[in-house]
Every structure is written in structure tokens, then in C-alpha cells.
Short mmCIF file of C-alpha atoms and ligand atoms in Angstrom, two decimals:
data_model
loop_
_atom_site.label_atom_id
_atom_site.label_comp_id
_atom_site.label_asym_id
_atom_site.label_seq_id
_atom_site.Cartn_x
_atom_site.Cartn_y
_atom_site.Cartn_z
CA MET A 1 -25.87 -9.73 17.63
CA LEU A 2 -22.55 -8.57 19.02
CA ALA A 3 -22.18 -5.84 21.60
CA PHE A 4 -20.65 -2.69 20.21
CA GLU A 5 -17.56 -3.00 22.45
CA GLN A 6 -16.82 -6.31 20.78
CA ILE A 7 -16.82 -4.93 17.28
CA PRO A 8 -13.29 -3.60 17.07
CA ASN A 9 -12.04 -7.00 18.08
CA VAL A 10 -14.11 -8.72 15.41
CA ILE A 11 -12.67 -6.35 12.87
CA LYS A 12 -9.18 -6.79 14.25
CA LYS A 13 -9.50 -10.55 14.02
CA MET A 14 -11.15 -10.71 10.59
CA PRO A 15 -8.84 -12.17 7.96
CA LYS A 16 -7.73 -9.29 5.76
CA ALA A 17 -5.66 -8.57 2.73
CA GLU A 18 -3.81 -5.38 1.96
CA ILE A 19 -2.53 -4.52 -1.52
CA HIS A 20 -1.46 -0.88 -1.24
CA LEU A 21 1.15 -0.44 1.45
CA HIS A 22 4.60 1.13 1.06
CA LEU A 23 7.28 -0.61 3.11
CA GLU A 24 9.13 2.71 3.50
CA GLY A 25 5.99 4.19 5.03
CA ALA A 26 5.09 1.15 7.12
CA PHE A 27 7.97 0.87 9.59
CA THR A 28 7.17 0.34 13.25
CA PHE A 29 7.94 3.27 15.55
CA ASP A 30 9.81 0.94 17.93
CA PHE A 31 12.19 -0.11 15.21
CA LEU A 32 12.67 3.36 13.74
CA PHE A 33 13.53 4.57 17.24
CA GLU A 34 16.13 1.79 17.49
CA LEU A 35 17.63 3.00 14.21
CA VAL A 36 17.60 6.64 15.32
CA GLN A 37 19.49 5.62 18.45
CA LYS A 38 21.90 3.46 16.45
CA TYR A 39 22.77 6.08 13.84
CA GLY A 40 21.18 9.32 14.86
CA SER A 41 22.27 12.24 16.83
CA ASP A 42 18.99 14.06 17.27
CA PRO A 43 18.99 15.31 20.85
CA GLU A 44 15.30 16.23 20.59
CA LEU A 45 14.27 12.60 20.24
CA LYS A 46 14.51 11.05 23.69
CA SER A 47 11.66 8.57 23.45
CA ILE A 48 9.31 6.76 21.07
CA ASP A 49 6.66 9.32 21.98
CA ASP A 50 8.95 12.14 20.82
CA LEU A 51 9.40 10.25 17.57
CA LYS A 52 5.65 9.78 17.15
CA LYS A 53 5.14 13.52 17.64
CA LYS A 54 7.50 14.17 14.75
CA PHE A 55 5.05 12.29 12.53
CA ILE A 56 2.13 14.59 13.19
CA PHE A 57 2.14 16.64 10.02
CA LYS A 58 1.36 20.30 9.61
CA ASP A 59 0.97 20.06 5.83
CA PHE A 60 2.00 18.06 2.78
CA PRO A 61 5.52 19.58 2.41
CA ASN A 62 6.10 18.69 6.05
CA PHE A 63 4.98 15.11 5.30
CA ILE A 64 7.50 14.83 2.45
CA LYS A 65 10.25 16.34 4.60
CA THR A 66 9.61 13.83 7.38
CA TRP A 67 9.50 10.98 4.84
CA PHE A 68 13.01 11.78 3.65
CA TRP A 69 14.22 12.51 7.18
CA LYS A 70 13.44 8.97 8.31
CA ASN A 71 15.04 7.42 5.20
CA GLN A 72 18.50 8.51 6.39
CA PHE A 73 18.34 5.95 9.23
CA PHE A 74 18.17 2.94 6.90
CA LYS A 75 21.86 2.47 6.27
CA ARG A 76 22.61 -1.24 6.19
CA PRO A 77 20.94 -4.27 4.59
CA GLU A 78 20.10 -5.68 8.03
CA ASP A 79 18.08 -2.52 8.81
CA PHE A 80 15.82 -3.30 5.84
CA GLU A 81 15.57 -6.97 6.72
CA GLU A 82 14.60 -6.29 10.32
CA SER A 83 12.23 -3.45 9.49
CA THR A 84 10.48 -5.58 6.85
CA TYR A 85 10.17 -8.50 9.27
CA LYS A 86 8.68 -6.28 11.98
CA THR A 87 6.27 -4.61 9.56
CA ILE A 88 5.01 -7.95 8.25
CA LYS A 89 4.72 -9.26 11.80
CA ASN A 90 2.64 -6.22 12.67
CA LEU A 91 0.32 -7.01 9.74
CA SER A 92 0.02 -10.61 10.84
CA LEU A 93 -0.97 -9.49 14.35
CA GLN A 94 -3.96 -7.81 12.68
CA ASN A 95 -4.69 -11.07 10.87
CA VAL A 96 -3.58 -9.83 7.50
CA ILE A 97 -3.26 -13.14 5.67
CA TYR A 98 -1.97 -11.74 2.41
CA ALA A 99 -0.20 -8.48 1.56
CA GLU A 100 1.24 -6.95 -1.57
CA VAL A 101 3.72 -4.30 -0.54
CA PHE A 102 5.50 -1.62 -2.51
CA PHE A 103 9.17 -0.93 -1.97
CA SER A 104 11.44 1.69 -3.56
CA PRO A 105 15.04 0.57 -3.02
CA TRP A 106 16.41 3.39 -5.20
CA ASP A 107 15.43 5.95 -2.58
CA PHE A 108 18.19 4.49 -0.41
CA VAL A 109 20.98 4.26 -2.96
CA PRO A 110 22.20 7.71 -1.78
CA ASN A 111 22.75 6.09 1.66
CA GLY A 112 25.54 4.05 0.05
CA LEU A 113 23.58 0.88 -0.68
CA LYS A 114 22.98 -1.07 -3.87
CA MET A 115 19.47 -1.71 -5.12
CA GLU A 116 20.23 -5.44 -5.22
CA GLU A 117 21.41 -5.72 -1.61
CA ILE A 118 18.38 -3.83 -0.33
CA THR A 119 16.08 -6.06 -2.35
CA GLU A 120 17.77 -9.23 -1.07
CA ALA A 121 17.48 -7.97 2.52
CA ILE A 122 13.78 -7.17 2.12
CA ILE A 123 13.09 -10.56 0.54
CA SER A 124 14.82 -12.28 3.42
CA GLY A 125 12.82 -10.22 5.98
CA ILE A 126 9.64 -11.35 4.25
CA GLN A 127 10.76 -14.98 4.18
CA LYS A 128 11.54 -14.89 7.89
CA ALA A 129 8.04 -13.54 8.62
CA GLU A 130 6.40 -16.05 6.27
CA ASN A 131 8.23 -18.93 7.96
CA GLU A 132 7.06 -17.89 11.41
CA LEU A 133 3.60 -16.47 10.82
CA PRO A 134 0.42 -17.26 8.89
CA ILE A 135 0.98 -14.56 6.29
CA LYS A 136 2.12 -14.42 2.68
CA CYS A 137 3.56 -11.37 0.91
CA GLY A 138 4.28 -10.31 -2.62
CA LEU A 139 6.63 -7.44 -3.39
CA ILE A 140 5.90 -4.71 -5.91
CA ALA A 141 8.89 -2.64 -7.01
CA ASP A 142 7.82 0.99 -7.10
CA ILE A 143 9.80 2.41 -9.99
CA VAL A 144 9.00 5.96 -8.75
CA ARG A 145 8.11 8.47 -11.44
CA ASP A 146 10.09 11.44 -10.05
CA HIS A 147 13.23 10.66 -12.03
CA GLY A 148 11.57 10.45 -15.41
CA ASN A 149 11.33 7.60 -17.86
CA LYS A 150 14.99 7.00 -18.63
CA ASP A 151 15.77 5.93 -15.10
CA ALA A 152 12.56 3.95 -15.07
CA MET A 153 13.66 1.53 -17.81
CA HIS A 154 16.97 0.99 -16.03
CA ARG A 155 15.09 0.30 -12.81
CA LEU A 156 12.87 -2.24 -14.54
CA LEU A 157 15.95 -4.06 -15.83
CA GLN A 158 17.47 -4.09 -12.34
CA THR A 159 14.25 -5.54 -10.97
CA THR A 160 13.89 -8.30 -13.56
CA PRO A 161 16.25 -10.88 -11.95
CA PHE A 162 13.98 -10.79 -8.87
CA LEU A 163 10.79 -11.51 -10.79
CA ASN A 164 9.03 -14.46 -9.14
CA ARG A 165 11.77 -14.55 -6.53
CA GLY A 166 9.87 -12.30 -4.15
CA ILE A 167 8.82 -9.61 -6.60
CA VAL A 168 5.51 -10.10 -8.37
CA GLY A 169 4.89 -6.72 -9.93
CA VAL A 170 5.92 -3.17 -10.65
CA GLY A 171 4.22 0.00 -9.53
CA LEU A 172 4.50 3.70 -10.20
CA GLY A 173 4.33 6.03 -7.22
CA GLY A 174 5.67 9.54 -6.65
CA ASN A 175 4.88 12.91 -8.13
CA GLU A 176 1.88 12.31 -10.37
CA LEU A 177 1.35 15.94 -11.33
CA ASP A 178 4.80 16.60 -12.77
CA PHE A 179 5.39 13.11 -14.15
CA PRO A 180 2.16 11.90 -15.79
CA PRO A 181 1.67 8.21 -16.60
CA ILE A 182 2.10 8.60 -20.36
CA LEU A 183 5.87 9.11 -19.84
CA PHE A 184 6.06 5.52 -18.60
CA LYS A 185 4.06 3.77 -21.32
CA GLU A 186 7.05 2.03 -22.84
CA VAL A 187 8.36 0.85 -19.45
CA PHE A 188 5.02 -0.58 -18.38
CA LEU A 189 4.42 -2.36 -21.68
CA GLU A 190 7.91 -3.83 -21.37
CA ALA A 191 7.22 -4.87 -17.77
CA LYS A 192 4.08 -6.65 -18.89
CA LYS A 193 6.02 -8.42 -21.64
CA LYS A 194 8.53 -9.62 -19.06
CA GLY A 195 5.77 -11.11 -16.94
CA PHE A 196 5.40 -8.46 -14.22
CA ARG A 197 1.93 -7.69 -12.86
CA THR A 198 1.29 -3.95 -12.92
CA THR A 199 -0.33 -1.24 -10.85
CA VAL A 200 -0.07 2.51 -11.34
CA HIS A 201 -0.77 5.29 -8.84
CA ALA A 202 -3.20 7.60 -10.64
CA GLY A 203 -6.04 9.92 -9.75
CA GLU A 204 -4.56 10.98 -6.41
CA SER A 205 -2.88 14.34 -7.04
CA ALA A 206 -3.91 14.43 -10.72
CA GLY A 207 -7.39 13.97 -12.14
CA ALA A 208 -9.40 11.66 -14.37
CA GLU A 209 -7.13 11.83 -17.40
CA SER A 210 -4.25 10.34 -15.42
CA ILE A 211 -6.39 7.29 -14.56
CA PHE A 212 -7.61 6.91 -18.12
CA THR A 213 -4.02 6.96 -19.44
CA ALA A 214 -2.86 4.45 -16.82
CA VAL A 215 -5.60 2.01 -17.82
CA ASN A 216 -5.56 2.47 -21.59
CA GLU A 217 -2.00 3.37 -22.48
CA LEU A 218 0.02 1.71 -19.72
CA GLN A 219 -2.46 -1.15 -19.50
CA ALA A 220 -2.20 -1.09 -15.72
CA GLU A 221 -4.00 -4.03 -14.17
CA ARG A 222 -4.87 -2.02 -11.06
CA ILE A 223 -5.00 1.64 -10.14
CA GLY A 224 -3.43 2.94 -6.93
CA HIS A 225 -5.98 5.35 -5.42
CA GLY A 226 -8.05 6.24 -8.52
CA VAL A 227 -10.33 8.31 -6.32
CA ARG A 228 -10.33 11.42 -8.50
CA ALA A 229 -12.25 9.41 -11.10
CA ILE A 230 -15.19 10.95 -9.26
CA GLU A 231 -14.49 14.16 -11.22
CA ASN A 232 -15.65 12.49 -14.44
CA SER A 233 -18.84 10.41 -14.42
CA ASP A 234 -18.02 8.79 -17.76
CA LEU A 235 -14.78 7.50 -16.28
CA VAL A 236 -16.62 6.09 -13.25
CA GLU A 237 -18.91 4.19 -15.62
CA TYR A 238 -15.90 3.05 -17.63
CA LEU A 239 -14.14 1.72 -14.49
CA TYR A 240 -17.34 -0.06 -13.55
CA TYR A 241 -17.83 -1.55 -17.02
CA LYS A 242 -14.22 -2.75 -17.22
CA GLN A 243 -14.11 -3.71 -13.51
CA ILE A 244 -10.73 -2.07 -13.04
CA PRO A 245 -9.61 -2.64 -9.44
CA LEU A 246 -8.95 0.46 -7.35
CA GLU A 247 -6.60 0.38 -4.36
CA VAL A 248 -8.37 2.99 -2.25
CA CYS A 249 -6.66 4.46 0.85
CA ILE A 250 -9.28 6.57 2.60
CA THR A 251 -7.30 7.90 5.58
CA SER A 252 -4.32 8.67 3.38
CA ASN A 253 -6.54 10.73 1.04
CA LEU A 254 -7.97 12.66 3.98
CA LYS A 255 -4.55 13.31 5.53
CA THR A 256 -3.02 14.50 2.27
CA ARG A 257 -6.16 16.56 1.60
CA VAL A 258 -7.17 14.94 -1.68
CA PHE A 259 -10.62 15.28 -0.05
CA SER A 260 -11.30 17.54 2.86
CA SER A 261 -13.80 15.28 4.62
CA LEU A 262 -15.08 11.72 4.65
CA ASN A 263 -18.39 12.99 3.24
CA GLU A 264 -16.61 14.14 0.12
CA HIS A 265 -14.60 10.96 -0.25
CA PRO A 266 -15.98 8.84 -3.12
CA PHE A 267 -15.33 5.36 -1.69
CA ASP A 268 -18.96 4.77 -0.77
CA LYS A 269 -20.24 6.05 -4.13
CA PHE A 270 -17.82 3.76 -5.94
CA PHE A 271 -18.78 0.77 -3.82
CA ARG A 272 -22.53 1.37 -4.28
CA ARG A 273 -22.05 1.73 -8.04
CA GLY A 274 -20.35 -1.67 -8.14
CA LEU A 275 -16.77 -0.60 -8.81
CA LEU A 276 -14.12 -3.11 -7.83
CA VAL A 277 -12.83 -1.24 -4.78
CA THR A 278 -10.49 -2.37 -2.02
CA VAL A 279 -9.40 -0.58 1.15
CA ASN A 280 -5.78 -0.12 2.10
CA SER A 281 -3.59 1.79 4.52
CA ASP A 282 -0.82 3.22 2.25
CA ASP A 283 1.61 4.42 4.97
CA PRO A 284 0.11 3.46 8.36
CA PRO A 285 2.47 5.15 10.86
CA MET A 286 2.67 8.24 8.66
CA PHE A 287 -1.11 8.63 8.58
CA GLY A 288 -1.93 7.17 11.98
CA ALA A 289 -4.21 4.42 10.68
CA ASP A 290 -3.55 0.76 9.94
CA ILE A 291 -5.66 -1.63 7.87
CA THR A 292 -7.77 -2.54 10.90
CA ASP A 293 -8.58 1.15 11.39
CA GLU A 294 -9.56 1.43 7.72
CA PHE A 295 -12.06 -1.43 8.04
CA PHE A 296 -13.31 -0.01 11.31
CA LEU A 297 -13.84 3.35 9.63
CA LEU A 298 -16.08 1.65 7.06
CA TYR A 299 -18.05 -0.03 9.82
CA ASP A 300 -18.23 2.84 12.27
CA LYS A 301 -18.41 5.96 10.09
CA LEU A 302 -19.90 4.65 6.82
CA LYS A 303 -22.11 2.05 8.55
CA TYR A 304 -20.95 -0.88 6.45
CA SER A 305 -22.36 -4.26 7.42
CA PHE A 306 -20.24 -7.33 8.14
CA GLU A 307 -21.42 -8.68 4.80
CA GLU A 308 -19.99 -5.62 3.08
CA LEU A 309 -16.69 -5.92 4.94
CA ARG A 310 -16.52 -9.54 3.82
CA LYS A 311 -17.23 -8.49 0.23
CA ILE A 312 -14.44 -5.90 0.28
CA SER A 313 -11.97 -8.42 1.74
CA LEU A 314 -12.91 -10.87 -1.00
CA ASN A 315 -12.48 -8.13 -3.62
CA THR A 316 -8.92 -7.62 -2.39
CA ILE A 317 -8.08 -11.29 -2.81
CA GLN A 318 -9.81 -11.38 -6.18
CA VAL A 319 -7.74 -8.49 -7.59
CA SER A 320 -4.47 -9.55 -5.98
CA PHE A 321 -1.60 -10.96 -8.01
CA LEU A 322 -2.03 -14.43 -6.48
CA SER A 323 -2.67 -17.56 -8.56
CA ASP A 324 -6.26 -18.80 -8.93
CA ASP A 325 -5.64 -21.66 -6.49
CA GLU A 326 -4.23 -19.27 -3.88
CA LYS A 327 -7.18 -16.93 -4.37
CA LYS A 328 -9.54 -19.83 -3.67
CA LEU A 329 -7.63 -20.73 -0.52
CA TYR A 330 -7.58 -17.17 0.90
CA SER A 331 -11.21 -16.54 -0.03
CA LYS A 332 -12.16 -19.68 1.87
CA ILE A 333 -10.31 -18.45 4.98
CA ILE A 334 -12.29 -15.19 4.79
CA ASN A 335 -15.63 -16.90 4.21
CA ASP A 336 -15.05 -19.44 7.01
CA TYR A 337 -14.38 -16.64 9.49
CA TRP A 338 -17.52 -14.69 8.66
CA ARG A 339 -19.69 -17.80 8.60
CA ASP A 340 -18.81 -18.35 12.26
CA ILE A 341 -19.44 -14.71 13.20
CA THR A 342 -22.77 -14.05 11.50
ZN1 ZN B 1 0.74 4.77 -2.46
#
């Protein structure tokens, strides 16, 4: 039996996978501060601590405002390459062995950059990290629903030359309430035809119907969040029966007030019912919790056993967009670690 003080380290060292993380929300504060100094002229920001304070949000509009504020400092391809490298390195330091990360290059086109050059820079940041560290990454292009479906098809076409050259899938983040999944049915069916793996954010700011549409109409392989399925017990049973993977981000949901407390959060209910759930960090520096913190929350607050943490890590590998051989390899790394611990 391990002493309690040792536990965080065990959780820090456990091999993990993360499949719901946005690169634009996963910068390191050190690097963002470098960019602010390089391009910025904000006299209020004299230190990294000042910068961190800026990321303590009063409310959701403030979160969105800060999100766009920081985007202005990513001006050149090398900024994306370096930021990606540092983010992946940070994951590797937590023993993340595999990550699928969203990126939305189109958000930075107004900064004077082309989608293609941003994508190339991000791929090269990932390759640099993969060459140096024991981590592998797959990119998911987040088509972003906020511009409607016409833009979305164009974005899919722009993404296609990168398929299997860094990019493994397409996702759909952004404003779920105003741009419901059904608008993107054609784009997602086309993406599937082209060979992209698919995941759709649903059931975060909208309810059960959004999830149902994402699964049945868009044929999404995974659901980002999916937590508001709890509002409809038939849907919960349906997700269980079909074993649709959910990319759950507990801290993110609490910070954006999808649920007002951990008690109300449905992760535990889903897990106990046998839904295929994973835990993820979404936007770690924005929400103040990385993937290690998410696993520690399960252990510390929800009293999950090591066996359950192992199960959730294996779920993540199982529902990832890796090949079967790779899944076997990463599952073995996870199992070997826990065999030595328990
Ligand atoms: Zn997300």
C-alpha cells in the first residue's frame, strides 16, 4: 500500500493518453509570455505571474475574450511550431504516451497567415517532439462550427492534403447552441468518405438532441464532452448499448458551468453504467488543470481505485484513432506500469 503523499507521483508517472485537448488552449505560460514580449505592448504584463492572473476568469464571456486576446500573439509559423513542441513536451513530462490534439488554424488566418503554413508548422513541432520524446500525437482539424456549413466544406478540402501526414481526423468545436450538428451532416459524411476519423463536440452547451444528431446523422465516431446526455436516460442507455466513446473533460465542464459542482457532474454515473468514457483536459492553462490533475481528481475526489484509473487509460487507447497494432502496444505499456505498482 502506498503512502498518500506518494499518490500524486504515481498518478503523474502513470502512462496516460489524452484525446480531447485543443492546441490553442494548451500553450505553456512561459512560451505565451515570450510571445507577449516579442509582439506585445501590454504594460500591465510584467511577469509570467501577471499573465497567469489574466487567465483567472470571471465568467464565460471573459473566457472567450481572453481566448481571442491570446490568439493575437501567434503571428508567425515558428510561433506555432515552438508552441506545439513545448505543449507536447509538457504532456510527455506527465508521461502522456499518446495524444490526439485539436487545432483550428483558421482562427489565425486574420493574423495574416495561411492555413497551410500553420498546419505545416504544427506538424513539424509535433515531429520534433516525437523525435526527442517517448510520445506520439495525432492531429484533429477542428473545422469550427461558428462560420456555418459553407466554410466547413472548404475547410475540409483544405485539410485533405494533410490526411495521414499528421492529421488523422476532423472535429467540430465552437458554438454548439447557435450552430447545431445537423448543419454539418454533409461535411462529416464527406470527411468519412475521404478517410478522416471523426469526433463532434456535442452535449456541452446544448442538450441530448445534439448528441443524438452527432451520432446518428453525422455518424461521429466519438463525442466531445457528451455530458448532457444525462438529461435523457434513454440516450444514456443508447450510448451504453452502442458503446459510443465520450471525451469527458470534468474540470472544463465545472469551469464553464455546464455543471455547478462535481456532485452534479455525470462522469461517475456514466462510468458505473458502463459507458465508454475517457478523461481529458480540454484547455489546461485556461482551466488550471492538466491531464494529471484530471486523473488525480478521480482518485482523490471520486475515490477511484488504481484499477479504475487503469481501465479509463485503456479506454482512451481503445477509442483512439490509432491502428490495432499501436493500440496493443500502448495498452501493454499501461498494463506493465500498473502491474508493477499494484
Ligand atoms: Zn473541446
